XYZ file of C-alpha atoms in Angstrom:
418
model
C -31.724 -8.457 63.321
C -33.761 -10.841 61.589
C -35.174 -8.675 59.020
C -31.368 -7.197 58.422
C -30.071 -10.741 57.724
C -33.000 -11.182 55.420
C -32.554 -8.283 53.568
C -28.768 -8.712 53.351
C -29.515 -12.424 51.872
C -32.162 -10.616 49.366
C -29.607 -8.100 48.223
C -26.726 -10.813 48.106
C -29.423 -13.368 45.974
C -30.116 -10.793 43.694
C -26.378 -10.044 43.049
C -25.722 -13.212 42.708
C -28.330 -13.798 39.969
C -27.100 -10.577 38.336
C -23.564 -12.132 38.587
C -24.257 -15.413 37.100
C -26.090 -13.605 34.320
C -22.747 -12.794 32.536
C -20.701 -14.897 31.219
C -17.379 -15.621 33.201
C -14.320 -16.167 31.969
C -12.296 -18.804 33.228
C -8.829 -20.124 32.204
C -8.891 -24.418 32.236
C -8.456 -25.692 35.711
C -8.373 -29.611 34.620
C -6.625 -31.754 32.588
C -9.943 -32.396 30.988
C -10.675 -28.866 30.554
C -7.293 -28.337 28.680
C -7.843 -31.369 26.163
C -10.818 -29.583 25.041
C -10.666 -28.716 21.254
C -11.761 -25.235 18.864
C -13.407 -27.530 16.188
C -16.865 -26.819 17.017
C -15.611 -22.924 16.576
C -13.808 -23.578 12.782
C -16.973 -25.819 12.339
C -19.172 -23.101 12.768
C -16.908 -20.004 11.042
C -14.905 -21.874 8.343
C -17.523 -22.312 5.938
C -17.913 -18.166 5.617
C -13.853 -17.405 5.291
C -13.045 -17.654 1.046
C -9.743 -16.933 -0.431
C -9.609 -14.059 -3.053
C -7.604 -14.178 -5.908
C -7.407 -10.719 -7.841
C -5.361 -10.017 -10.788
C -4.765 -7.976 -13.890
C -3.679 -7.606 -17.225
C -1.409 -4.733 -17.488
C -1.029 -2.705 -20.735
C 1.632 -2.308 -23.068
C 3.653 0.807 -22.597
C 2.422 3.668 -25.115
C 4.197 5.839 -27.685
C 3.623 9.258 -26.496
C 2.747 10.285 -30.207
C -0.087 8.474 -30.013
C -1.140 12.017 -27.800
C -0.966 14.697 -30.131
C -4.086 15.301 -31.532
C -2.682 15.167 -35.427
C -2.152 11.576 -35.042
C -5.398 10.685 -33.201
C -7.261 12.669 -36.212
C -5.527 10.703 -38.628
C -5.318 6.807 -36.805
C -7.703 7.493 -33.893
C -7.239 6.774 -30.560
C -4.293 4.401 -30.025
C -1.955 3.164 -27.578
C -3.209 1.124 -24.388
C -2.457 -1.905 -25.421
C -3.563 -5.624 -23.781
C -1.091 -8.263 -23.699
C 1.311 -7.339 -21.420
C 2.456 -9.248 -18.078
C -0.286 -10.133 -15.558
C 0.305 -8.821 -11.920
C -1.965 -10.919 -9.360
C -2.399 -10.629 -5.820
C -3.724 -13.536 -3.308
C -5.595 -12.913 0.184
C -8.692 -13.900 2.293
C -12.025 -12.664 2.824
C -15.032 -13.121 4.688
C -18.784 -13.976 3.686
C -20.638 -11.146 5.861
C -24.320 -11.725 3.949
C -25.880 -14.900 2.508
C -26.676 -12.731 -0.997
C -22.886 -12.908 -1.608
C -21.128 -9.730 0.217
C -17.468 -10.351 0.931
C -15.267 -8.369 3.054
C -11.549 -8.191 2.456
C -8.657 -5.680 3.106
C -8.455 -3.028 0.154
C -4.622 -4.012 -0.447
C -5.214 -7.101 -2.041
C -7.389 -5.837 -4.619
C -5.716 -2.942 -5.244
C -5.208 -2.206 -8.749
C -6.652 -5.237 -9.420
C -9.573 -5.627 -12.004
C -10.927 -9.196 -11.690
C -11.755 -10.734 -8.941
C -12.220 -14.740 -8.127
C -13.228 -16.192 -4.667
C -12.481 -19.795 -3.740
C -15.209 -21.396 -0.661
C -13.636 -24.182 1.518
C -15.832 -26.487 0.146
C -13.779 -25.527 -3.031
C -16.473 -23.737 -5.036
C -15.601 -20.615 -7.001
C -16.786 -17.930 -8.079
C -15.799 -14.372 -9.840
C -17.045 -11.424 -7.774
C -17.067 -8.074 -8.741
C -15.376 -4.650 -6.646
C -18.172 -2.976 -4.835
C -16.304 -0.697 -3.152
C -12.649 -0.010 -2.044
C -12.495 2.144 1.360
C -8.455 2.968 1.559
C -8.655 4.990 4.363
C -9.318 2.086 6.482
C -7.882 -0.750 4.099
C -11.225 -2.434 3.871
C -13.001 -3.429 0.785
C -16.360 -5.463 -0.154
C -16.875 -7.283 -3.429
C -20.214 -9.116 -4.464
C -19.984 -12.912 -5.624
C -21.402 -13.273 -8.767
C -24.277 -16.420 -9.278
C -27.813 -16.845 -9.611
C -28.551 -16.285 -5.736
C -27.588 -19.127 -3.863
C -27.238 -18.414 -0.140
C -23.689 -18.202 0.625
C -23.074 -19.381 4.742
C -22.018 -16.325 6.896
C -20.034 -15.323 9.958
C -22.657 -12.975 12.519
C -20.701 -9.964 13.376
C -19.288 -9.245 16.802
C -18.438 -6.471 19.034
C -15.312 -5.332 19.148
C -15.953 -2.938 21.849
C -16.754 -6.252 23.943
C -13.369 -7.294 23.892
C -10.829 -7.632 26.549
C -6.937 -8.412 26.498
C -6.194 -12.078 27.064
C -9.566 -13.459 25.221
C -9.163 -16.468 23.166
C -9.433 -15.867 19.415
C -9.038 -17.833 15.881
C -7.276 -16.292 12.571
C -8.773 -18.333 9.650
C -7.486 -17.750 6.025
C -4.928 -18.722 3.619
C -1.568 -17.637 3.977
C 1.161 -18.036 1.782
C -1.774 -19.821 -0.428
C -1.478 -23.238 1.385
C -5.281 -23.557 1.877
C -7.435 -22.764 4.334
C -5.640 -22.645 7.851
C -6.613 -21.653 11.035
C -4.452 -20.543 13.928
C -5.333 -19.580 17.749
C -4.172 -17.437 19.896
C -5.265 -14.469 21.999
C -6.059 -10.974 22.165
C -2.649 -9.546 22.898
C -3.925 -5.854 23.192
C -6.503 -3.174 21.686
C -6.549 0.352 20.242
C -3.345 0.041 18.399
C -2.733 3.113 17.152
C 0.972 3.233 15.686
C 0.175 0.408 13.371
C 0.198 2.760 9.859
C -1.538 0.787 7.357
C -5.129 3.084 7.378
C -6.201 6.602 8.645
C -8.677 4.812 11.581
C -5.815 2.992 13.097
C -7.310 1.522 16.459
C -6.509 -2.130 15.697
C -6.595 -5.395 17.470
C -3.216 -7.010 18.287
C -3.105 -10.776 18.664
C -0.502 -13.285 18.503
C -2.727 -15.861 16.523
C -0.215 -16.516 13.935
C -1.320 -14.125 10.499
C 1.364 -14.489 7.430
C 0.841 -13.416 4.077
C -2.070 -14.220 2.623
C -4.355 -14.189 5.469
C -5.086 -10.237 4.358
C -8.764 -10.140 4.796
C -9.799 -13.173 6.683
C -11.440 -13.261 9.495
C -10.204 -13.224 12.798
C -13.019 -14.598 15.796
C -13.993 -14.569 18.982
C -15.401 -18.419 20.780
C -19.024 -17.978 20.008
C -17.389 -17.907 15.814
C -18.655 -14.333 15.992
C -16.806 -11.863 13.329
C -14.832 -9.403 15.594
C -11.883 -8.356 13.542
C -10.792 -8.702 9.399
C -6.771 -9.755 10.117
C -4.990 -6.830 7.925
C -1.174 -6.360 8.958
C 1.687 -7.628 10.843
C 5.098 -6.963 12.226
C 8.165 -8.411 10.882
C 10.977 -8.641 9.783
C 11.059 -11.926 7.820
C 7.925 -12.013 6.491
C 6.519 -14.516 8.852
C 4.761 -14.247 11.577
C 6.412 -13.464 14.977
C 3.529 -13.199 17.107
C 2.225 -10.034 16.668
C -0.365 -9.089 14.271
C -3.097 -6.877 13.366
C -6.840 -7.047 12.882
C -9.064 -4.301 12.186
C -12.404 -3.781 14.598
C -15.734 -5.415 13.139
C -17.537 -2.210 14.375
C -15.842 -0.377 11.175
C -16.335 -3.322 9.145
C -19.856 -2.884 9.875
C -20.078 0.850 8.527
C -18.214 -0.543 5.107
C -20.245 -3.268 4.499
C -23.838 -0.807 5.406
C -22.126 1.679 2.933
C -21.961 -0.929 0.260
C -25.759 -3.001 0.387
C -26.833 0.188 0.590
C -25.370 0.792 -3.152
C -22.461 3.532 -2.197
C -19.674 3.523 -4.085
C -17.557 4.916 -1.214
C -18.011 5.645 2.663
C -19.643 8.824 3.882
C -18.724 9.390 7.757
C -19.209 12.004 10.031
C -17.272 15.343 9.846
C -15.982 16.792 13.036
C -13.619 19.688 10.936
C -11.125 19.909 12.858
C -7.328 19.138 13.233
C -6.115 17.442 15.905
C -2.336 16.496 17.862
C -1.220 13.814 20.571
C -0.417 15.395 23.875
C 2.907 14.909 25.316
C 3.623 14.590 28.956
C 4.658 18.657 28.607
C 1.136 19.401 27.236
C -0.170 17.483 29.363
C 1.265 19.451 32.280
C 1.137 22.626 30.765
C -2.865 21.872 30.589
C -2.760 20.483 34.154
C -4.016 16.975 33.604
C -2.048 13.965 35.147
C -1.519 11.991 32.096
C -1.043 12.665 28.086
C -4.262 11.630 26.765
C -7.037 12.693 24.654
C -7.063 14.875 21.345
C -5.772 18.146 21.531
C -7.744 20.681 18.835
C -4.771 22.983 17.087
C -7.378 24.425 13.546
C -10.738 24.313 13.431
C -12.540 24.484 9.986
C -14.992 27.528 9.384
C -18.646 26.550 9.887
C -17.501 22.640 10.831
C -19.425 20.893 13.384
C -16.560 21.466 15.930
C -16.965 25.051 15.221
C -20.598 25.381 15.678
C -20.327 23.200 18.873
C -18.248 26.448 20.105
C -14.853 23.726 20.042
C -11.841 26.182 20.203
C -8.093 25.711 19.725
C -6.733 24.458 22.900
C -9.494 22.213 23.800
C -8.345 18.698 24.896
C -11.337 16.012 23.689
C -11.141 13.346 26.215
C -14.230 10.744 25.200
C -16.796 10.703 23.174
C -20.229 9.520 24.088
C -18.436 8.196 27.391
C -16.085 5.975 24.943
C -12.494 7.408 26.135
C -10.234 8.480 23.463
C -6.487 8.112 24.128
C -5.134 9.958 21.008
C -6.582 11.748 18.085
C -6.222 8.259 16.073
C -9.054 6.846 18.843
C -11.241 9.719 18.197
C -11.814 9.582 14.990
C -12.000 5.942 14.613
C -14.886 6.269 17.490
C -16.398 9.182 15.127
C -16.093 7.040 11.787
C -18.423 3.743 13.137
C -21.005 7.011 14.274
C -24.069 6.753 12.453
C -24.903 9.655 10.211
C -27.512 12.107 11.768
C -28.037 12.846 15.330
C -25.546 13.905 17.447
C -22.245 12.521 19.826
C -21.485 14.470 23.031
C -17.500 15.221 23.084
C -16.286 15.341 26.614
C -14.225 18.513 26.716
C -11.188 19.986 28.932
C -10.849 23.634 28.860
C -8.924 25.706 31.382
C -8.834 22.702 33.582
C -12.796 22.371 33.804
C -15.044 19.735 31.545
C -17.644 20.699 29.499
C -19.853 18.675 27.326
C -20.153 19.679 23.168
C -22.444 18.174 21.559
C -21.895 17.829 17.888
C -23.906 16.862 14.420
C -22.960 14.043 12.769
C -22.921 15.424 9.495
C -20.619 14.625 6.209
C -18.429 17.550 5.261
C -19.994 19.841 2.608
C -18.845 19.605 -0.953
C -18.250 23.441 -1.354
C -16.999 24.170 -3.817
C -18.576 21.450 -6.022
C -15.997 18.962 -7.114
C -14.160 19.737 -9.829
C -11.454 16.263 -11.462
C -9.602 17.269 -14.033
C -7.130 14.691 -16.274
C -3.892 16.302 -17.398
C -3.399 15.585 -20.817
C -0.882 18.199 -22.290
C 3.033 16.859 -22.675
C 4.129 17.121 -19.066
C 5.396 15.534 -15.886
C 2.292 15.123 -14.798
C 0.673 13.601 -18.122
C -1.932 10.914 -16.901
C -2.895 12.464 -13.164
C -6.577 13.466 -12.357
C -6.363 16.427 -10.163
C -9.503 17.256 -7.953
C -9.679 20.808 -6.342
C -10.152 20.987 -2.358
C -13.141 21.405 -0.370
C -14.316 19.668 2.990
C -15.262 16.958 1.528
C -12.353 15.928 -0.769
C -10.043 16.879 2.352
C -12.099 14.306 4.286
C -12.045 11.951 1.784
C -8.617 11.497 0.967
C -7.555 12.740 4.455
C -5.523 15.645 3.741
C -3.629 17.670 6.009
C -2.669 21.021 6.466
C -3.778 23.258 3.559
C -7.220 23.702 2.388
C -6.421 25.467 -0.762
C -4.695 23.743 -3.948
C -5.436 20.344 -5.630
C -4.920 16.734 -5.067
C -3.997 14.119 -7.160
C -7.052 11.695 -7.220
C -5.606 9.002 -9.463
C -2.720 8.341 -11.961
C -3.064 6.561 -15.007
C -1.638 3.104 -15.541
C 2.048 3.247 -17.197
C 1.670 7.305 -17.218
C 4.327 10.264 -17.067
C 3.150 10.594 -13.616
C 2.845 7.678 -11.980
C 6.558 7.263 -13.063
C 7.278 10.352 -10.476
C 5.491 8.767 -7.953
């Protein structure tokens, strides 16, 4: 008996100790504990949130003579013209390396062409666009000085997160200045949200308006763990629910751009993918519509070398459950390149495990942008013929033959159709 009780208290020490290893939460239980303030927090992360002010001159509308080829022999090239109205945008952004990398959301420097950050201790300086990642509405510019070391936030996990943990918004909204709100995290894997392809965002209730675009949204250790993008309303203002996306793909944007990429390059699964509805779901005979079901496959993709066929219901991915096909591929986007990811499978109502390479889709056949110049509707749009990597890219669906328009000139016969 005695040795039982002294194994028991063994076992029950060393649980303990495991247990008091992690970090509890704990709501406040005291007046004391409720008077206690978040400045050592905005102490500790304001100094790394800037506000971003982008703008551009736009050009003067050009005579469509000026694009027949007898006039440009005879006057040259004319017609762009500088002087016209300035269109300016006005967000946040956060300082994610002491050399001068900022993050910020892609739609505030959108069309935009210069580029000024302001620091809280009201220094600026013009940065330059390093890169501009649509598909996830993320974008990283590079302050431009003589190397001074800029403060920084440390990047989080957003995986680490759970619903109901206190959080801070910092940024500038409506341009007041630098502001800070708190809140919590009201929920995670927002899907529905439709500002980027990898929707799987954090939802708090921290108060985000416009302006706070790109600034930084953290956790109580002033950890980075989500760049506040979007919200929902119908005012304008905030009503309590907005819209950060994950640091984990902040992290593979910012990598892409110290590295010296102009864009993102991201693992390609090749296939297409549908939401399961409670009839799928019982026509499949799983209790609850879930996962990514596989409807097209791409020839030679790494879904189709794993031996993935149409009809297969992707449930997780390297034990990471995946709700919709939205989850999935935001869990396949922060994958490093090389290696391989195990996809949990459901076929015929038994799992299997597919391993896959994490491999960027092929660009066969070699891209090919063309600018239409001739007198037509579609005068100033660069079209770039299809292949893996262009559908990836620009996130096409459906077809995989034909063209895509890749850009439109400012002012041009087709961005007027647009």
């Amino acid at each position: 008996m005695r040795r039982a009780f002294a194994a028991l208290f063994i076992a029950s020490a060393a649980f303990g100790a495991a247990f008091a290893a992690e970090p509890q939460r704990a709501v406040p239980q005291t007046k004391a504990e409720a008077l206690l303030s978040f400045s050592p927090v905005v102490k500790l992360a304001q100094p790394a949130v800037v506000n971003v002010y982008a703008s551009r001159t736009d050009v003067r509308p050009r005579n469509p003579l000026f694009d027949d080829p007898i006039f440009e022999r005879f006057f040259g090239r004319r017609g762009e013209q500088p002087g016209g109205p300035t269109a300016q945008s006005l967000g946040s952004g956060v300082i994610v390396d002491a050399s001068g990398f900022v993050v910020t959301n892609n739609h505030v420097i959108d069309g935009m062409t210069d580029v000024k950050v302001a620091l809280s201790d009201k220094r600026e300086f013009e940065a330059e666009i390093v890169l501009r990642d649509p598909r996830t509405d993320l974008a990283v510019l590079k302050i431009k000085n003589g190397g001074a070391a800029f403060p920084t936030l440390e990047l989080g996990d957003s995986d680490a997160l759970e619903v109901g943990d206190l959080v801070l918004a910092l940024g500038n909204p409506f341009g007041v200045g630098q502001t800070v709100t708190q809140g919590i995290v009201s929920g995670l894997a927002r899907t529905n949200v439709g500002t980027s392809d990898y929707g799987f965002f954090i939802q708090t209730d921290a108060a985000i308006n416009p302006g706070n675009s790109g600034g930084a949204l953290v956790d109580m250790h002033a950890r980075l763990i989500g760049v506040n993008s979007a919200i929902y309303s119908k005012s304008g203002g905030s009503v309590g629910i907005g819209f950060a996306i994950p640091v984990n793909m902040v992290k593979t944007v910012v990598a892409a751009a110290k590295s010296g990429g102009n864009r993102v390059r991201r693992p390609w699964l090749g296939a297409t993918m549908q939401n399961v509805s409670k009839e799928i779901a019982d026509s499949l005979g799983v209790d609850r519509p879930t996962g990514a079901l596989i409807t097209d496959l791409a020839d030679k993709s790494p879904a189709a070398e794993a031996g993935l066929k149409r009809g297969d219901l992707i449930v997780a991915i390297d034990g990471q459950s995946v709700a919709d096909p939205e989850a999935l591929g935001f869990r396949l986007g922060t994958k490093p390149l090389g290696g391989a990811a195990s996809l949990s499978v459901l076929r015929a109502g038994k799992q299997i495990v597919a391993p896959i390479k994490l491999v960027v889709a092929p660009e066969t056949p070699e891209r090919d942008a063309v600018k239409l110049k001739s007198s037509s509707p579609l005068r100033g749009a660069t079209v770039i013929n299809l292949s893996p990597a262009v559908v990836e890219e620009f996130g096409v669906e459906g077809p995989r033959d034909g063209v895509i328009v890749g850009d439109l000139d400012e002012g041009s016969n087709a961005q007027a159709m647009n």
